mmCIF file with all atom_site columns, C-alpha atoms in Angstrom:
data_model
loop_
_atom_site.group_PDB
_atom_site.id
_atom_site.type_symbol
_atom_site.label_atom_id
_atom_site.label_alt_id
_atom_site.label_comp_id
_atom_site.label_asym_id
_atom_site.label_entity_id
_atom_site.label_seq_id
_atom_site.pdbx_PDB_ins_code
_atom_site.Cartn_x
_atom_site.Cartn_y
_atom_site.Cartn_z
_atom_site.occupancy
_atom_site.B_iso_or_equiv
_atom_site.pdbx_formal_charge
_atom_site.auth_seq_id
_atom_site.auth_comp_id
_atom_site.auth_asym_id
_atom_site.auth_atom_id
_atom_site.pdbx_PDB_model_num
ATOM 1   C CA . MET A 1 1   ? -22.173 17.590  -8.068  1.00 43.00 ? 8   MET A CA 1
ATOM 2   C CA . ALA A 1 2   ? -20.017 16.497  -11.023 1.00 43.00 ? 9   ALA A CA 1
ATOM 3   C CA . SER A 1 3   ? -18.007 13.298  -10.832 1.00 42.00 ? 10  SER A CA 1
ATOM 4   C CA . LEU A 1 4   ? -14.273 13.755  -10.317 1.00 46.00 ? 11  LEU A CA 1
ATOM 5   C CA . ASN A 1 5   ? -11.818 12.038  -12.599 1.00 45.00 ? 12  ASN A CA 1
ATOM 6   C CA . VAL A 1 6   ? -10.470 9.413   -10.205 1.00 50.00 ? 13  VAL A CA 1
ATOM 7   C CA . GLY A 1 7   ? -10.401 6.613   -12.740 1.00 48.00 ? 14  GLY A CA 1
ATOM 8   C CA . ASN A 1 8   ? -12.726 3.844   -11.784 1.00 84.00 ? 15  ASN A CA 1
ATOM 9   C CA . LEU A 1 9   ? -11.743 3.974   -8.114  1.00 90.00 ? 16  LEU A CA 1
ATOM 10  C CA . GLY A 1 10  ? -15.314 4.178   -6.821  1.00 92.00 ? 17  GLY A CA 1
ATOM 11  C CA . GLU A 1 11  ? -16.550 1.281   -8.934  1.00 91.00 ? 18  GLU A CA 1
ATOM 12  C CA . TYR A 1 12  ? -13.518 -0.772  -7.956  1.00 92.00 ? 19  TYR A CA 1
ATOM 13  C CA . LEU A 1 13  ? -14.037 -0.050  -4.245  1.00 94.00 ? 20  LEU A CA 1
ATOM 14  C CA . ARG A 1 14  ? -17.706 -0.995  -4.481  1.00 94.00 ? 21  ARG A CA 1
ATOM 15  C CA . GLU A 1 15  ? -16.791 -4.250  -6.236  1.00 93.00 ? 22  GLU A CA 1
ATOM 16  C CA . GLN A 1 16  ? -14.147 -5.086  -3.623  1.00 93.00 ? 23  GLN A CA 1
ATOM 17  C CA . ARG A 1 17  ? -16.541 -4.255  -0.781  1.00 94.00 ? 24  ARG A CA 1
ATOM 18  C CA . ARG A 1 18  ? -19.214 -6.516  -2.256  1.00 94.00 ? 25  ARG A CA 1
ATOM 19  C CA . ASN A 1 19  ? -16.677 -9.313  -2.819  1.00 92.00 ? 26  ASN A CA 1
ATOM 20  C CA . ALA A 1 20  ? -15.734 -9.003  0.857   1.00 92.00 ? 27  ALA A CA 1
ATOM 21  C CA . GLN A 1 21  ? -19.468 -9.197  1.682   1.00 95.00 ? 28  GLN A CA 1
ATOM 22  C CA . LEU A 1 22  ? -19.364 -5.944  3.638   1.00 94.00 ? 29  LEU A CA 1
ATOM 23  C CA . SER A 1 23  ? -22.037 -3.293  3.774   1.00 96.00 ? 30  SER A CA 1
ATOM 24  C CA . LEU A 1 24  ? -21.063 0.308   3.173   1.00 95.00 ? 31  LEU A CA 1
ATOM 25  C CA . ARG A 1 25  ? -21.517 0.981   6.895   1.00 96.00 ? 32  ARG A CA 1
ATOM 26  C CA . GLN A 1 26  ? -19.363 -2.009  7.906   1.00 96.00 ? 33  GLN A CA 1
ATOM 27  C CA . LEU A 1 27  ? -16.514 -0.916  5.642   1.00 96.00 ? 34  LEU A CA 1
ATOM 28  C CA . ALA A 1 28  ? -16.769 2.684   6.803   1.00 96.00 ? 35  ALA A CA 1
ATOM 29  C CA . ASP A 1 29  ? -16.548 1.555   10.441  1.00 96.00 ? 36  ASP A CA 1
ATOM 30  C CA . ALA A 1 30  ? -13.610 -0.782  9.725   1.00 95.00 ? 37  ALA A CA 1
ATOM 31  C CA . ALA A 1 31  ? -11.747 1.941   7.796   1.00 95.00 ? 38  ALA A CA 1
ATOM 32  C CA . GLY A 1 32  ? -12.488 4.657   10.337  1.00 96.00 ? 39  GLY A CA 1
ATOM 33  C CA . VAL A 1 33  ? -14.282 6.972   7.908   1.00 96.00 ? 40  VAL A CA 1
ATOM 34  C CA . SER A 1 34  ? -17.853 8.191   7.844   1.00 96.00 ? 41  SER A CA 1
ATOM 35  C CA . ASN A 1 35  ? -20.529 6.288   5.968   1.00 95.00 ? 42  ASN A CA 1
ATOM 36  C CA . PRO A 1 36  ? -21.530 9.312   3.811   1.00 95.00 ? 43  PRO A CA 1
ATOM 37  C CA . TYR A 1 37  ? -17.893 10.045  2.931   1.00 96.00 ? 44  TYR A CA 1
ATOM 38  C CA . LEU A 1 38  ? -17.261 6.453   1.808   1.00 95.00 ? 45  LEU A CA 1
ATOM 39  C CA . SER A 1 39  ? -20.480 6.557   -0.221  1.00 95.00 ? 46  SER A CA 1
ATOM 40  C CA . GLN A 1 40  ? -19.280 9.724   -1.961  1.00 94.00 ? 47  GLN A CA 1
ATOM 41  C CA . ILE A 1 41  ? -15.947 8.054   -2.774  1.00 94.00 ? 48  ILE A CA 1
ATOM 42  C CA . GLU A 1 42  ? -17.750 5.059   -4.272  1.00 93.00 ? 49  GLU A CA 1
ATOM 43  C CA . ARG A 1 43  ? -19.916 7.363   -6.390  1.00 92.00 ? 50  ARG A CA 1
ATOM 44  C CA . GLY A 1 44  ? -16.867 9.325   -7.629  1.00 90.00 ? 51  GLY A CA 1
ATOM 45  C CA . LEU A 1 45  ? -17.861 12.536  -5.863  1.00 92.00 ? 52  LEU A CA 1
ATOM 46  C CA . ARG A 1 46  ? -14.821 12.704  -3.571  1.00 90.00 ? 53  ARG A CA 1
ATOM 47  C CA . LYS A 1 47  ? -11.136 12.040  -4.113  1.00 89.00 ? 54  LYS A CA 1
ATOM 48  C CA . PRO A 1 48  ? -9.744  10.479  -0.927  1.00 92.00 ? 55  PRO A CA 1
ATOM 49  C CA . SER A 1 49  ? -6.266  11.070  0.441   1.00 89.00 ? 56  SER A CA 1
ATOM 50  C CA . ALA A 1 50  ? -3.574  8.374   0.383   1.00 89.00 ? 57  ALA A CA 1
ATOM 51  C CA . GLU A 1 51  ? -4.146  7.896   4.114   1.00 90.00 ? 58  GLU A CA 1
ATOM 52  C CA . VAL A 1 52  ? -7.864  7.218   3.667   1.00 93.00 ? 59  VAL A CA 1
ATOM 53  C CA . LEU A 1 53  ? -7.143  4.864   0.778   1.00 93.00 ? 60  LEU A CA 1
ATOM 54  C CA . GLN A 1 54  ? -4.690  2.974   2.943   1.00 92.00 ? 61  GLN A CA 1
ATOM 55  C CA . GLN A 1 55  ? -7.279  2.612   5.724   1.00 94.00 ? 62  GLN A CA 1
ATOM 56  C CA . VAL A 1 56  ? -9.877  1.352   3.244   1.00 95.00 ? 63  VAL A CA 1
ATOM 57  C CA . ALA A 1 57  ? -7.377  -1.051  1.660   1.00 93.00 ? 64  ALA A CA 1
ATOM 58  C CA . LYS A 1 58  ? -6.468  -2.439  5.073   1.00 93.00 ? 65  LYS A CA 1
ATOM 59  C CA . ALA A 1 59  ? -10.130 -2.928  5.939   1.00 94.00 ? 66  ALA A CA 1
ATOM 60  C CA . LEU A 1 60  ? -10.717 -4.714  2.608   1.00 94.00 ? 67  LEU A CA 1
ATOM 61  C CA . ARG A 1 61  ? -7.433  -6.649  2.919   1.00 91.00 ? 68  ARG A CA 1
ATOM 62  C CA . ILE A 1 62  ? -6.273  -5.506  -0.521  1.00 90.00 ? 69  ILE A CA 1
ATOM 63  C CA . SER A 1 63  ? -3.213  -3.669  -1.823  1.00 85.00 ? 70  SER A CA 1
ATOM 64  C CA . ALA A 1 64  ? -3.150  0.041   -1.032  1.00 88.00 ? 71  ALA A CA 1
ATOM 65  C CA . GLU A 1 65  ? -0.893  0.543   -4.054  1.00 83.00 ? 72  GLU A CA 1
ATOM 66  C CA . THR A 1 66  ? -3.655  -0.686  -6.366  1.00 84.00 ? 73  THR A CA 1
ATOM 67  C CA . LEU A 1 67  ? -5.971  1.942   -4.908  1.00 87.00 ? 74  LEU A CA 1
ATOM 68  C CA . TYR A 1 68  ? -3.252  4.608   -5.274  1.00 85.00 ? 75  TYR A CA 1
ATOM 69  C CA . VAL A 1 69  ? -2.952  3.814   -8.981  1.00 81.00 ? 76  VAL A CA 1
ATOM 70  C CA . ARG A 1 70  ? -6.727  3.868   -9.488  1.00 85.00 ? 77  ARG A CA 1
ATOM 71  C CA . ALA A 1 71  ? -6.932  7.195   -7.652  1.00 86.00 ? 78  ALA A CA 1
ATOM 72  C CA . GLY A 1 72  ? -4.114  8.678   -9.749  1.00 82.00 ? 79  GLY A CA 1
ATOM 73  C CA . ILE A 1 73  ? -1.688  8.996   -6.825  1.00 80.00 ? 80  ILE A CA 1
ATOM 74  C CA . LEU A 1 74  ? 0.800   6.599   -8.454  1.00 76.00 ? 81  LEU A CA 1
ATOM 75  C CA . ASP A 1 75  ? 1.572   6.617   -12.168 1.00 71.00 ? 82  ASP A CA 1
ATOM 76  C CA . ALA A 1 76  ? 0.261   3.314   -13.545 1.00 61.00 ? 83  ALA A CA 1
ATOM 77  C CA . GLU A 1 77  ? 2.793   2.936   -16.358 1.00 58.00 ? 84  GLU A CA 1
ATOM 78  C CA . ARG A 1 78  ? 5.891   3.912   -14.413 1.00 60.00 ? 85  ARG A CA 1
ATOM 79  C CA . ASP A 1 79  ? 5.054   2.029   -11.239 1.00 63.00 ? 86  ASP A CA 1
ATOM 80  C CA . ARG A 1 80  ? 3.195   -1.012  -12.623 1.00 68.00 ? 87  ARG A CA 1
ATOM 81  C CA . ASP A 1 81  ? 5.969   -3.556  -12.006 1.00 73.00 ? 88  ASP A CA 1
ATOM 82  C CA . GLU A 1 82  ? 6.573   -2.324  -8.475  1.00 77.00 ? 89  GLU A CA 1
ATOM 83  C CA . VAL A 1 83  ? 2.843   -2.232  -7.705  1.00 74.00 ? 90  VAL A CA 1
ATOM 84  C CA . GLU A 1 84  ? 2.316   -5.737  -9.072  1.00 79.00 ? 91  GLU A CA 1
ATOM 85  C CA . THR A 1 85  ? 5.252   -7.109  -7.071  1.00 84.00 ? 92  THR A CA 1
ATOM 86  C CA . ARG A 1 86  ? 4.012   -5.447  -3.902  1.00 84.00 ? 93  ARG A CA 1
ATOM 87  C CA . ALA A 1 87  ? 0.474   -6.714  -4.532  1.00 84.00 ? 94  ALA A CA 1
ATOM 88  C CA . VAL A 1 88  ? 1.690   -10.297 -4.927  1.00 87.00 ? 95  VAL A CA 1
ATOM 89  C CA . ILE A 1 89  ? 3.653   -10.073 -1.688  1.00 90.00 ? 96  ILE A CA 1
ATOM 90  C CA . LEU A 1 90  ? 0.711   -8.546  0.187   1.00 87.00 ? 97  LEU A CA 1
ATOM 91  C CA . ALA A 1 91  ? -1.709  -11.151 -1.187  1.00 85.00 ? 98  ALA A CA 1
ATOM 92  C CA . ASP A 1 92  ? 0.415   -14.177 -0.184  1.00 88.00 ? 99  ASP A CA 1
ATOM 93  C CA . PRO A 1 93  ? -1.624  -16.044 2.448   1.00 89.00 ? 100 PRO A CA 1
ATOM 94  C CA . SER A 1 94  ? 1.405   -18.039 3.616   1.00 93.00 ? 101 SER A CA 1
ATOM 95  C CA . LEU A 1 95  ? 3.086   -14.923 5.075   1.00 91.00 ? 102 LEU A CA 1
ATOM 96  C CA . ASN A 1 96  ? 2.028   -13.056 8.190   1.00 93.00 ? 103 ASN A CA 1
ATOM 97  C CA . GLU A 1 97  ? 1.742   -9.240  8.181   1.00 91.00 ? 104 GLU A CA 1
ATOM 98  C CA . ARG A 1 98  ? 5.156   -8.691  9.795   1.00 93.00 ? 105 ARG A CA 1
ATOM 99  C CA . GLN A 1 99  ? 6.844   -10.958 7.243   1.00 93.00 ? 106 GLN A CA 1
ATOM 100 C CA . LYS A 1 100 ? 5.120   -9.140  4.387   1.00 91.00 ? 107 LYS A CA 1
ATOM 101 C CA . GLN A 1 101 ? 6.329   -5.755  5.666   1.00 92.00 ? 108 GLN A CA 1
ATOM 102 C CA . VAL A 1 102 ? 9.908   -6.992  6.104   1.00 94.00 ? 109 VAL A CA 1
ATOM 103 C CA . LEU A 1 103 ? 9.881   -8.482  2.603   1.00 94.00 ? 110 LEU A CA 1
ATOM 104 C CA . LEU A 1 104 ? 8.561   -5.207  1.165   1.00 91.00 ? 111 LEU A CA 1
ATOM 105 C CA . GLN A 1 105 ? 11.316  -3.300  2.982   1.00 92.00 ? 112 GLN A CA 1
ATOM 106 C CA . ILE A 1 106 ? 13.984  -5.588  1.523   1.00 93.00 ? 113 ILE A CA 1
ATOM 107 C CA . TYR A 1 107 ? 12.440  -5.298  -1.957  1.00 90.00 ? 114 TYR A CA 1
ATOM 108 C CA . GLU A 1 108 ? 12.414  -1.494  -1.743  1.00 89.00 ? 115 GLU A CA 1
ATOM 109 C CA . SER A 1 109 ? 16.022  -1.401  -0.520  1.00 91.00 ? 116 SER A CA 1
ATOM 110 C CA . PHE A 1 110 ? 17.150  -3.489  -3.510  1.00 90.00 ? 117 PHE A CA 1
ATOM 111 C CA . ARG A 1 111 ? 15.232  -1.215  -5.911  1.00 85.00 ? 118 ARG A CA 1
ATOM 112 C CA . LYS A 1 112 ? 16.846  1.822   -4.314  1.00 85.00 ? 119 LYS A CA 1
ATOM 113 C CA . GLU A 1 113 ? 20.304  0.222   -4.454  1.00 86.00 ? 120 GLU A CA 1
ATOM 114 C CA . ASN A 1 114 ? 19.816  -0.521  -8.160  1.00 82.00 ? 121 ASN A CA 1
ATOM 115 C CA . GLY A 1 115 ? 18.760  3.052   -8.923  1.00 79.00 ? 122 GLY A CA 1
ATOM 116 C CA . PHE A 1 116 ? 15.025  2.402   -9.320  1.00 74.00 ? 123 PHE A CA 1
ATOM 117 C CA . GLY A 1 117 ? 13.844  3.708   -5.974  1.00 62.00 ? 124 GLY A CA 1
ATOM 118 C CA . THR A 1 118 ? 13.270  7.402   -5.512  1.00 49.00 ? 125 THR A CA 1
ATOM 119 C CA . GLY A 1 119 ? 13.200  7.296   -1.748  1.00 42.00 ? 126 GLY A CA 1
ATOM 120 C CA . GLU A 1 120 ? 10.116  6.218   0.072   1.00 43.00 ? 127 GLU A CA 1
ATOM 121 C CA . SER A 1 121 ? 7.127   5.193   -2.015  1.00 42.00 ? 128 SER A CA 1
ATOM 122 C CA . ALA A 1 122 ? 3.702   6.729   -1.542  1.00 40.00 ? 129 ALA A CA 1
ATOM 123 C CA . ALA A 1 123 ? 2.644   3.704   0.464   1.00 41.00 ? 130 ALA A CA 1
ATOM 124 C CA . ASP A 1 124 ? 5.564   4.022   2.848   1.00 44.00 ? 131 ASP A CA 1
ATOM 125 C CA . GLU A 1 125 ? 4.947   7.731   3.300   1.00 38.00 ? 132 GLU A CA 1
ATOM 126 C CA . ALA A 1 126 ? 1.329   7.004   4.105   1.00 38.00 ? 133 ALA A CA 1
ATOM 127 C CA . ASP A 1 127 ? 1.903   4.217   6.620   1.00 43.00 ? 134 ASP A CA 1
ATOM 128 C CA . GLY A 1 128 ? 5.301   5.153   8.059   1.00 42.00 ? 135 GLY A CA 1
ATOM 129 C CA . ASN A 1 129 ? 7.088   1.909   7.227   1.00 42.00 ? 136 ASN A CA 1
ATOM 130 C CA . GLY A 1 130 ? 10.864  2.080   7.378   1.00 39.00 ? 137 GLY A CA 1
ATOM 131 C CA . LEU A 1 131 ? 13.205  1.338   4.533   1.00 39.00 ? 138 LEU A CA 1
ATOM 132 C CA . VAL A 1 132 ? 16.722  -0.015  4.651   1.00 38.00 ? 139 VAL A CA 1
ATOM 133 C CA . ASP A 1 133 ? 19.231  2.693   3.755   1.00 39.00 ? 140 ASP A CA 1
ATOM 134 C CA . ARG A 1 134 ? 22.729  1.384   3.140   1.00 36.00 ? 141 ARG A CA 1
ATOM 135 C CA . GLY A 1 135 ? 24.361  4.811   3.189   1.00 40.00 ? 142 GLY A CA 1
ATOM 136 C CA . ALA A 1 136 ? 28.114  5.212   2.678   1.00 38.00 ? 143 ALA A CA 1
ATOM 137 C CA . GLY A 1 137 ? 30.277  2.184   3.307   1.00 38.00 ? 144 GLY A CA 1
ATOM 138 C CA . GLY A 1 138 ? 27.490  -0.342  2.840   1.00 41.00 ? 145 GLY A CA 1
ATOM 139 C CA . ALA A 1 139 ? 26.481  -0.525  6.502   1.00 40.00 ? 146 ALA A CA 1
ATOM 140 C CA . GLY A 1 140 ? 22.746  -0.738  6.846   1.00 42.00 ? 147 GLY A CA 1
ATOM 141 C CA . ARG A 1 141 ? 20.592  1.437   9.004   1.00 38.00 ? 148 ARG A CA 1
ATOM 142 C CA . THR A 1 142 ? 16.855  1.381   9.290   1.00 39.00 ? 149 THR A CA 1
ATOM 143 C CA . THR A 1 143 ? 14.935  4.564   8.596   1.00 41.00 ? 150 THR A CA 1
ATOM 144 C CA . GLY A 1 144 ? 11.304  5.305   9.202   1.00 41.00 ? 151 GLY A CA 1
ATOM 145 C CA . GLY A 1 145 ? 8.871   4.068   11.805  1.00 40.00 ? 152 GLY A CA 1
ATOM 146 C CA . GLY A 1 146 ? 8.298   0.427   10.903  1.00 42.00 ? 153 GLY A CA 1
ATOM 147 C CA . ASP A 1 147 ? 8.192   -2.065  13.723  1.00 42.00 ? 154 ASP A CA 1
ATOM 148 C CA . ALA A 1 148 ? 10.185  -4.678  11.790  1.00 42.00 ? 155 ALA A CA 1
ATOM 149 C CA . ALA A 1 149 ? 13.803  -3.728  11.297  1.00 42.00 ? 156 ALA A CA 1
ATOM 150 C CA . VAL A 1 150 ? 16.198  -5.162  8.752   1.00 44.00 ? 157 VAL A CA 1
ATOM 151 C CA . GLN A 1 151 ? 19.904  -4.824  9.389   1.00 42.00 ? 158 GLN A CA 1
ATOM 152 C CA . ASP A 1 152 ? 22.744  -5.526  6.973   1.00 42.00 ? 159 ASP A CA 1
ATOM 153 C CA . THR A 1 153 ? 26.349  -4.943  7.919   1.00 40.00 ? 160 THR A CA 1
ATOM 154 C CA . ASP A 1 154 ? 29.647  -5.740  6.277   1.00 42.00 ? 161 ASP A CA 1
ATOM 155 C CA . ALA A 1 155 ? 30.982  -7.359  9.448   1.00 42.00 ? 162 ALA A CA 1
ATOM 156 C CA . GLY A 1 156 ? 28.345  -9.965  10.112  1.00 44.00 ? 163 GLY A CA 1
ATOM 157 C CA . PRO A 1 157 ? 25.504  -12.076 8.775   1.00 48.00 ? 164 PRO A CA 1
ATOM 158 C CA . ARG A 1 158 ? 22.238  -10.561 7.730   1.00 51.00 ? 165 ARG A CA 1
ATOM 159 C CA . ARG A 1 159 ? 19.505  -10.783 10.329  1.00 51.00 ? 166 ARG A CA 1
ATOM 160 C CA . THR A 1 160 ? 15.994  -9.560  10.832  1.00 52.00 ? 167 THR A CA 1
ATOM 161 C CA . ALA A 1 161 ? 14.600  -8.348  14.116  1.00 53.00 ? 168 ALA A CA 1
ATOM 162 C CA . GLY A 1 162 ? 12.207  -10.810 15.636  1.00 50.00 ? 169 GLY A CA 1
#
């Protein structure tokens, strides 16, 4: 079977798996995919969906956006700054997972407000995280299925759900 053009996704995944000191079977179990399927991804024989990439990224504790770029799901040139910013936030060991998600939601809402966001990013579509949508009049409402909500209203102070 010929190798698909998925950049160097397979090599990168193998390198990340080895750095995490995980066997192929351990990573497959942690990501909820079959061992043969993960092997085919690493060898460049299969192009995984965004959902599978997100599961693998979570299991490896790395940025899903980086995998999306390597797989050709996100455009590297156009989205590089956003991907790098998200990767830095996700890699910060001083933040817990909930804090990281809230910070990413705020970041995305500012990008959208400034005309850089085009709605939900591929990562948000894949994992169902909500984004802050200011709508008309500036009152904030939370959209999507994230468990951490951010609210911003004209009448009161900004607060995050705890």
